[in-house]
mmCIF file of C-alpha atoms in Angstrom:
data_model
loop_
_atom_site.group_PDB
_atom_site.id
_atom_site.type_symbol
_atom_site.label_atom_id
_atom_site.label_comp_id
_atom_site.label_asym_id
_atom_site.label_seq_id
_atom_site.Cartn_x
_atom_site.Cartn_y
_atom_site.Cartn_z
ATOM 1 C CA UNK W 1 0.000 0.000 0.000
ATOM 2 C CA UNK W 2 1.298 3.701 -0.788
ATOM 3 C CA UNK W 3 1.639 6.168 1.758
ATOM 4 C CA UNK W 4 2.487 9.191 -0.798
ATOM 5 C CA UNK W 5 1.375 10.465 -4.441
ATOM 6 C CA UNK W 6 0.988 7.885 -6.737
ATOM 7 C CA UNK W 7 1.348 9.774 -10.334
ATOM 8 C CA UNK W 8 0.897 6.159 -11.906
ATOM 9 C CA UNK W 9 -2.537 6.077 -10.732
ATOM 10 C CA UNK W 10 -4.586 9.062 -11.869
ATOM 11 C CA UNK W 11 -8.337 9.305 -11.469
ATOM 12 C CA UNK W 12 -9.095 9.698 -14.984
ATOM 13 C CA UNK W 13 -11.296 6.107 -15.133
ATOM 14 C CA UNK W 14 -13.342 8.429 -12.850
ATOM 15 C CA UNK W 15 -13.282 11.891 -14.514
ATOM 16 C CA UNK W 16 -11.260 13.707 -12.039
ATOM 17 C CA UNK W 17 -7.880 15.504 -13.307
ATOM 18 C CA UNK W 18 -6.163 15.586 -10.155
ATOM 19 C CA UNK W 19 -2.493 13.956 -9.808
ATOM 20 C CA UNK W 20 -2.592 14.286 -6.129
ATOM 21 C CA UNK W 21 -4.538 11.404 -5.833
ATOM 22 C CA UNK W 22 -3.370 9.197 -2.501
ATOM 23 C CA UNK W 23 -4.502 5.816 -2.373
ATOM 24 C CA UNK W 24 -4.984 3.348 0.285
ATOM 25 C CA UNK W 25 -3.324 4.877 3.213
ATOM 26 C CA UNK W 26 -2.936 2.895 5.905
ATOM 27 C CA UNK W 27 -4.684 3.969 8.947
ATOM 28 C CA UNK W 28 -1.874 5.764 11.143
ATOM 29 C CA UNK W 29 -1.154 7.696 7.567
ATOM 30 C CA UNK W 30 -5.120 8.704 7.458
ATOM 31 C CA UNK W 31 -5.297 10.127 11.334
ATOM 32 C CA UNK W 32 -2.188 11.732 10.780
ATOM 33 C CA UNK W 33 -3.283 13.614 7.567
ATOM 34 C CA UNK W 34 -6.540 14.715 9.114
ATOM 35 C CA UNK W 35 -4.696 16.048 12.068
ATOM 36 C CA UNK W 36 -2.352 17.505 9.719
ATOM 37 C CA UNK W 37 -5.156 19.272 7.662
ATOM 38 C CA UNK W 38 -6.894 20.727 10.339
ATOM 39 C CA UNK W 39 -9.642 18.284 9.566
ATOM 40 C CA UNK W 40 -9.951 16.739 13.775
ATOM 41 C CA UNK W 41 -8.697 17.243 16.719
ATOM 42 C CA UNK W 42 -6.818 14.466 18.994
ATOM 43 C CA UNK W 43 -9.385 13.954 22.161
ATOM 44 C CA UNK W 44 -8.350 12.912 25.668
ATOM 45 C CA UNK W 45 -6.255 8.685 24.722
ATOM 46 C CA UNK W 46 -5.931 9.615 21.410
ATOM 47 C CA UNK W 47 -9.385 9.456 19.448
ATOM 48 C CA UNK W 48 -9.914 11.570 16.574
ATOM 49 C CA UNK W 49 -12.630 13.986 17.191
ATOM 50 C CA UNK W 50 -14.343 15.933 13.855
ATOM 51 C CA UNK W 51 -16.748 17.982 13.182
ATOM 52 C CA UNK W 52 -19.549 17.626 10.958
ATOM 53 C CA UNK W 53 -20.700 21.105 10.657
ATOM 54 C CA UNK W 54 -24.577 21.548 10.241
ATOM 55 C CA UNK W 55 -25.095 18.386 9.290
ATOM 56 C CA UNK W 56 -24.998 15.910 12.525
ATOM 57 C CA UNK W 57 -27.040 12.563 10.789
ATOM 58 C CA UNK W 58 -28.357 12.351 7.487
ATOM 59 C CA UNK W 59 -30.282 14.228 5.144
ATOM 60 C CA UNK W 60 -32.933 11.960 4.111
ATOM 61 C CA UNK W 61 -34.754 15.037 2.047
ATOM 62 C CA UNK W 62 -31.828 15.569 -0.101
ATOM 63 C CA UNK W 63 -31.369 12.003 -1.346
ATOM 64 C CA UNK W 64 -31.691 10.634 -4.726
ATOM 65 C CA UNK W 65 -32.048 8.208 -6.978
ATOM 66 C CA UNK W 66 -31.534 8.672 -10.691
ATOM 67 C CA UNK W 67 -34.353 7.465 -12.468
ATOM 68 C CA UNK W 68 -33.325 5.768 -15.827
ATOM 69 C CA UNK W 69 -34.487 2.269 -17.617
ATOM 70 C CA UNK W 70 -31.990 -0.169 -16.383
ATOM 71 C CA UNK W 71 -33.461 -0.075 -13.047
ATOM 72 C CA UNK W 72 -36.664 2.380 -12.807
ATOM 73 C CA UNK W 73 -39.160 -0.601 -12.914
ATOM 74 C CA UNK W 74 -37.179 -2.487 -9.461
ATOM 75 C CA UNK W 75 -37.530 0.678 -7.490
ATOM 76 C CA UNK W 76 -40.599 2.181 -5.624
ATOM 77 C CA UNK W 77 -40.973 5.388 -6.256
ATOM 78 C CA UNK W 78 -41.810 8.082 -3.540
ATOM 79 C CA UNK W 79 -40.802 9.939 -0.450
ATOM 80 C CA UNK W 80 -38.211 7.172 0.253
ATOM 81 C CA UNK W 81 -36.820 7.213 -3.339
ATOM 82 C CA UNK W 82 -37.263 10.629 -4.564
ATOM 83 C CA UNK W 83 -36.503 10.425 -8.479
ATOM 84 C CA UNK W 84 -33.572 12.485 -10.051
ATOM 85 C CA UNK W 85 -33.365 12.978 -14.157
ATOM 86 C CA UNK W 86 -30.519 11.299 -15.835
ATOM 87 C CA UNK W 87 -30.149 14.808 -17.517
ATOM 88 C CA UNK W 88 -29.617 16.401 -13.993
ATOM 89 C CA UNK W 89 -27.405 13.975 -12.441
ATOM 90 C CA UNK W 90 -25.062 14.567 -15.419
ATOM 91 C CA UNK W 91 -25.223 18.399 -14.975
ATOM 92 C CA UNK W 92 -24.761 17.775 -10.758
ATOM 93 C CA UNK W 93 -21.674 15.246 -11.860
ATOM 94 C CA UNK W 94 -19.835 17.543 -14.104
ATOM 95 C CA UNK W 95 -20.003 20.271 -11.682
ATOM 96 C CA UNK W 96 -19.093 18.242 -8.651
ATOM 97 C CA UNK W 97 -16.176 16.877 -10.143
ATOM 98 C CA UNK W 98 -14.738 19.468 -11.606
ATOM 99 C CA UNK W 99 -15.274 21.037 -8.195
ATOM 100 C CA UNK W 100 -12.288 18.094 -7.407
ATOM 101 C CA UNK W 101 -9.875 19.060 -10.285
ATOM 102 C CA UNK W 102 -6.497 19.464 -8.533
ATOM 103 C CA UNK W 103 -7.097 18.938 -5.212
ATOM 104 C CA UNK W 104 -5.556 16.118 -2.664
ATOM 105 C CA UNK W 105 -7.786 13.718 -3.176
ATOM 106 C CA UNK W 106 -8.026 9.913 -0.236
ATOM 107 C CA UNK W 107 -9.199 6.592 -2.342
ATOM 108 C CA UNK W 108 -9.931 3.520 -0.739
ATOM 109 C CA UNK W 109 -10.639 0.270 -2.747
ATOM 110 C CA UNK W 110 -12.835 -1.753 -0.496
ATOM 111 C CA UNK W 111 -15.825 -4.093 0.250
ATOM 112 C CA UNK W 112 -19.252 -4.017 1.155
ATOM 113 C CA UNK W 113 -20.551 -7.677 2.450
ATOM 114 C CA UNK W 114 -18.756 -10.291 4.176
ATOM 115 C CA UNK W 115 -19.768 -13.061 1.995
ATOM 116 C CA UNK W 116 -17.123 -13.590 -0.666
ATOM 117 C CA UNK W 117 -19.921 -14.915 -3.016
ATOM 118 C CA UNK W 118 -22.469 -11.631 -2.654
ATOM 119 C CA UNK W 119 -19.320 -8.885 -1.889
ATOM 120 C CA UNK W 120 -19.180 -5.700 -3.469
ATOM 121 C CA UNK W 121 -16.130 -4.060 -4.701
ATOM 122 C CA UNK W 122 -16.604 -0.419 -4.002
ATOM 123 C CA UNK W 123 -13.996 2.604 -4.759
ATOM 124 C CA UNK W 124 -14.308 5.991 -2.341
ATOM 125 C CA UNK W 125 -13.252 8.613 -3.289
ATOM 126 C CA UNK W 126 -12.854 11.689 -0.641
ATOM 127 C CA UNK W 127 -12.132 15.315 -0.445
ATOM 128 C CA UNK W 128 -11.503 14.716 3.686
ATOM 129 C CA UNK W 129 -8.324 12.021 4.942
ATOM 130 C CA UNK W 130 -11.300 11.601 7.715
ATOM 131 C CA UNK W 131 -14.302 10.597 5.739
ATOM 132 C CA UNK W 132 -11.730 7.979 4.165
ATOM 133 C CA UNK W 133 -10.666 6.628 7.607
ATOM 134 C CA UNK W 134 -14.425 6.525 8.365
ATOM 135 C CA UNK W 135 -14.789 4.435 5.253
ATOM 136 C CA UNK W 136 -11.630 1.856 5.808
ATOM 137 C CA UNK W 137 -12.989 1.306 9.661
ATOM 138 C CA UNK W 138 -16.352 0.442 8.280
ATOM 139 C CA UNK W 139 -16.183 -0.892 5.305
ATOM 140 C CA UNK W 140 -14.224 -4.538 4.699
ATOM 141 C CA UNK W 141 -10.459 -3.577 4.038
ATOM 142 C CA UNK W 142 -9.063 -6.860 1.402
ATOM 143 C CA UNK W 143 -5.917 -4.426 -0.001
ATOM 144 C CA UNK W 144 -4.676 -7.125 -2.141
ATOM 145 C CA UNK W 145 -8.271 -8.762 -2.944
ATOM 146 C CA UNK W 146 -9.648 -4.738 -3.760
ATOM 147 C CA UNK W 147 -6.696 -3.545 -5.607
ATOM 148 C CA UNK W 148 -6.652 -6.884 -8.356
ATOM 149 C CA UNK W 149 -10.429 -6.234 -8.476
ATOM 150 C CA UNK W 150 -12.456 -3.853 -10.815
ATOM 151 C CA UNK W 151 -14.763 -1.246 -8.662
ATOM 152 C CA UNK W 152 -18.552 -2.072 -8.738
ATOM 153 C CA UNK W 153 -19.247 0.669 -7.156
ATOM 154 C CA UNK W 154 -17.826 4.079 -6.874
ATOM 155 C CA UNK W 155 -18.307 6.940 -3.984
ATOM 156 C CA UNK W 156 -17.435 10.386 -4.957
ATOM 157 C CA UNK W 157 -17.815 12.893 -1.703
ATOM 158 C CA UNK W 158 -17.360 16.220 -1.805
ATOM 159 C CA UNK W 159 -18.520 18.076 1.691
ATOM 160 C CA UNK W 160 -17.000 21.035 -0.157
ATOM 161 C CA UNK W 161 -19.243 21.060 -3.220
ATOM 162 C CA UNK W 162 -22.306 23.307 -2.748
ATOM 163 C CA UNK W 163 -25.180 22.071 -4.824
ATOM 164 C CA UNK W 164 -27.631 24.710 -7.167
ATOM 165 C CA UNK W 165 -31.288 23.512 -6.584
ATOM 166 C CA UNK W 166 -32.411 25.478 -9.718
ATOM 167 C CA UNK W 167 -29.336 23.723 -12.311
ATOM 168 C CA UNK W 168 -29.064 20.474 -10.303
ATOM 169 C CA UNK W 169 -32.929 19.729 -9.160
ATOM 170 C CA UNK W 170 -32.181 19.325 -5.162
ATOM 171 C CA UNK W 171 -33.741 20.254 -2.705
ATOM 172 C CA UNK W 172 -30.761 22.505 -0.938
ATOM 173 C CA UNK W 173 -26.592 22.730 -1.708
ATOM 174 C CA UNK W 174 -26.992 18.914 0.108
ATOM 175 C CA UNK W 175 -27.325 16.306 -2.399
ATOM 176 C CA UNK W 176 -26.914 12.650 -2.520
ATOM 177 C CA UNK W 177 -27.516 10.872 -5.950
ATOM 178 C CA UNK W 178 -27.647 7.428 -6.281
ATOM 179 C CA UNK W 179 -27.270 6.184 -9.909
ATOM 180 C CA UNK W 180 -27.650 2.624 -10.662
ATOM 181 C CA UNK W 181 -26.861 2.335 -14.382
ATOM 182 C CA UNK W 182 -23.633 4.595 -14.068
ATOM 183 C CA UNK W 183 -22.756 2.733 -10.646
ATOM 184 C CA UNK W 184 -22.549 5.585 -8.801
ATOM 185 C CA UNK W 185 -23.030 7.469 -5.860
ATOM 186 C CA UNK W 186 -22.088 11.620 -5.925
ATOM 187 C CA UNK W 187 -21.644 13.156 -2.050
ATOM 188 C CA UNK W 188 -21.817 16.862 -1.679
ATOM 189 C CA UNK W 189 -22.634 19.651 0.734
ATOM 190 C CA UNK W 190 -23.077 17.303 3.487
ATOM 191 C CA UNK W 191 -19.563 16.608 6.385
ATOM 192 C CA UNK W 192 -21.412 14.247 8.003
ATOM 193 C CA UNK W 193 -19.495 10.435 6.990
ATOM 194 C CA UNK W 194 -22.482 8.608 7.642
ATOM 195 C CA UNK W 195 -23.839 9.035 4.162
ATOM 196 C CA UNK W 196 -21.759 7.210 2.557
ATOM 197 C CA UNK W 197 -22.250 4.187 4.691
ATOM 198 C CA UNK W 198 -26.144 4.586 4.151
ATOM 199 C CA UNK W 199 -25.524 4.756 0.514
ATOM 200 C CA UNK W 200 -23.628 1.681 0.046
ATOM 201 C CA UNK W 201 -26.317 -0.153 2.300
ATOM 202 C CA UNK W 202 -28.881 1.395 -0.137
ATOM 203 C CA UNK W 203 -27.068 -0.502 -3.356
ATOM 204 C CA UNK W 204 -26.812 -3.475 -1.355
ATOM 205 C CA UNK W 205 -30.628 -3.425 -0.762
ATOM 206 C CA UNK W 206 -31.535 -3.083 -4.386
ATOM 207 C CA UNK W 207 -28.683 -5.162 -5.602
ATOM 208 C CA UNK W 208 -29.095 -8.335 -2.935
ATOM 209 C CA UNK W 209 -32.627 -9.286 -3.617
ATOM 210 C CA UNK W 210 -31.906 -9.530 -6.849
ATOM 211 C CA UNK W 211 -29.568 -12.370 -6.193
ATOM 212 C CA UNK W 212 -32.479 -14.440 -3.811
ATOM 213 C CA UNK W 213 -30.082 -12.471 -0.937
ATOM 214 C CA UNK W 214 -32.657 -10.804 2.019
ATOM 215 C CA UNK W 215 -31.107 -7.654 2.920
ATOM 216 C CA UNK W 216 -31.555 -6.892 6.897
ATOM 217 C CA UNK W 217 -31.508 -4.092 9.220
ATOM 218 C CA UNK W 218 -30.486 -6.040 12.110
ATOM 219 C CA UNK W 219 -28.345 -6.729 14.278
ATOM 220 C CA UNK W 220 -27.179 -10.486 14.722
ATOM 221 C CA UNK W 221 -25.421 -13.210 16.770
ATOM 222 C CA UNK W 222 -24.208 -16.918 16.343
ATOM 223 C CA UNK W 223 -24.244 -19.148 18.997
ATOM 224 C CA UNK W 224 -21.433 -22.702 19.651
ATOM 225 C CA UNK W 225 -23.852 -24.756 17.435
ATOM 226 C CA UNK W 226 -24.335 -22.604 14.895
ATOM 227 C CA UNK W 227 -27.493 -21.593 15.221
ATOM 228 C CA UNK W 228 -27.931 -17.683 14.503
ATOM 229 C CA UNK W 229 -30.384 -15.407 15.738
ATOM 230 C CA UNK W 230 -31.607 -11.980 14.536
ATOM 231 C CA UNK W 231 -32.433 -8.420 16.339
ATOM 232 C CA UNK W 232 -34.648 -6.279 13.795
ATOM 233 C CA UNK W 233 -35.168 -2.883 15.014
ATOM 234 C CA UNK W 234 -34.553 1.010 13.935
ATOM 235 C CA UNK W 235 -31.586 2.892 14.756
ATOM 236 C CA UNK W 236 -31.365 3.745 18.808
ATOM 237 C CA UNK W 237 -33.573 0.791 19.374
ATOM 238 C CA UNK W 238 -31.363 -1.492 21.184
ATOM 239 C CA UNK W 239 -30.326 -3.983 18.417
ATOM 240 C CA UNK W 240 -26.656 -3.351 19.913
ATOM 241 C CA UNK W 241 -26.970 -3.879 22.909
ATOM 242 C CA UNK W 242 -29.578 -7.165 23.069
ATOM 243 C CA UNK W 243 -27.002 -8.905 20.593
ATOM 244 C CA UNK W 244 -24.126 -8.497 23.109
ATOM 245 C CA UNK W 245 -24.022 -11.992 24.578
ATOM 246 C CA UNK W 246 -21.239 -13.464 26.487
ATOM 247 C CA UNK W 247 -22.554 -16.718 25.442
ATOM 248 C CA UNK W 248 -23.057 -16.365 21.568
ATOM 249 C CA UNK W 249 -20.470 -14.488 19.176
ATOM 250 C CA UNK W 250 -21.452 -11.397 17.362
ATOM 251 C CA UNK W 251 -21.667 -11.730 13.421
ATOM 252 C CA UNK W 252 -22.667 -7.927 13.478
ATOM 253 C CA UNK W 253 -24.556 -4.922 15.219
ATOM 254 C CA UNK W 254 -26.682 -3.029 11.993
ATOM 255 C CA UNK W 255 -27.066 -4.171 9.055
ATOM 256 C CA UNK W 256 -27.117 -8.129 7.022
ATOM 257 C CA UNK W 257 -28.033 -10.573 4.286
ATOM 258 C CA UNK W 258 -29.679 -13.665 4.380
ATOM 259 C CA UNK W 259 -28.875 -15.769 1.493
ATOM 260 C CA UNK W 260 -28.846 -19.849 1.017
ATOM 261 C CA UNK W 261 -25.596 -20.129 2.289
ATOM 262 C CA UNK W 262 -26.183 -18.270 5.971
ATOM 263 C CA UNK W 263 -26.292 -14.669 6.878
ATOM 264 C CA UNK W 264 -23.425 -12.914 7.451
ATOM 265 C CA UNK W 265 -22.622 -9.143 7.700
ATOM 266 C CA UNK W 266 -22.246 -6.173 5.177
#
């Protein structure tokens, strides 16, 4: 893994002219480049502490999802999945990455689900070093596995880019834009990490039930025999804590799919 510039690998697969482009820093590198960039601040034993601005949890009114024929008749459209034109989401994409052109840029190759048979391969991309530390704690870090593998899935986010309601059809300068045909996702206006973690979950949930794979907001627990059991509930409803057993191991505390072959974590 590099720790510096790698010139070799541009972003241009991903339409960003930038040769500042650092990819798959190691952790220590990542809290010492936020530090360095005025991005956190070291708390009392060393945690890094940031701040999210405005935005302290997601913005549920300013999400997206592109609506265009290669998946408009899976999704159900509403309040939940608020339709964006393909038309607009190129306009928004142009502008937020040429909002990116020069700039240090953090990529992470990664994985979302544990399964090796339903994984996805998913590229971030990040204006912050901590939004991509966020990203390599969460997410399923495989450098070797991720590098030799081609991205299904690509993060852009840009807490720097201010969206334009009028040109880009949002609802404020906060927009996240899921597009399925372009595999996707476009992060801007919005500091708060979180929303790229909810994003990815949101492709899994399409993308998993296509495969016969139940997607679950749970949390969940195996115990010496094998047998597994499951904690549905919404966020801040205990799912966390009631899986905690000193008796059973954890498979995982939010989120999981349930396929033929067992349920394990995403």
């Amino acid at each position: 893994m590099s720790t510096g510039i790698e010139r070799a690998r541009g972003l241009e697969r991903d339409g960003i002219a930038t040769d500042r482009a650092r990819w798959n820093l190691s952790t220590p590198v990542l809290y010492e480049e936020a530090v360095r960039r005025d991005e956190g601040l070291i708390a009392a034993d060393g945690p890094l502490a940031c701040r999210t601005g405005q935005h302290t949890g997601r913005s549920p009114n300013d999400k997206f999802v592109v609506r265009e024929p290669f998946s408009e008749a899976n999704i159900a459209w509403g309040k939940v999945n608020r339709p964006m034109e393909a038309a607009q989401f190129d306009v928004l994409h142009r502008d937020l990455l040429g909002s990116l052109d020069g700039k240090d840029l953090f990529v992470l190759d990664c994985f979302a689900g544990a399964d090796p048979k339903y994984r996805l391969a998913v590229r971030i991309i990040n204006e912050f070093a901590w939004h991509n530390l966020f990203c390599r704690n969460l997410f399923i870090d495989d450098p070797a596995a991720a590098q030799a593998a081609s991205p299904q899935f690509t993060v852009i986010d840009a807490p720097n880019f201010k969206a334009d309601p009028k040109r880009h059809g949002t609802n404020s300068e906060v927009v996240i834009a899921v597009n399925f045909a372009k595999k996707l996702v476009l992060v801007g206006g919005s500091s708060y990490a979180g929303e790229m973690k909810k994003s990815i979950f949101s492709v899994l949930n399409y993308l998993l039930p296509l495969q016969n794979v139940l997607p679950m907001h749970c949390s969940a627990n195996v115990g010496a025999s094998g047998d597994v059991a499951l904690f549905f509930g919404l966020s801040g409803t205990g799912k966390t804590t009631l899986s905690s057993d000193p008796e059973r191991m954890l498979i995982c505390d939010d989120e999981h799919g349930w396929s033929d072959r067992g349920v394990f974590n995403f």
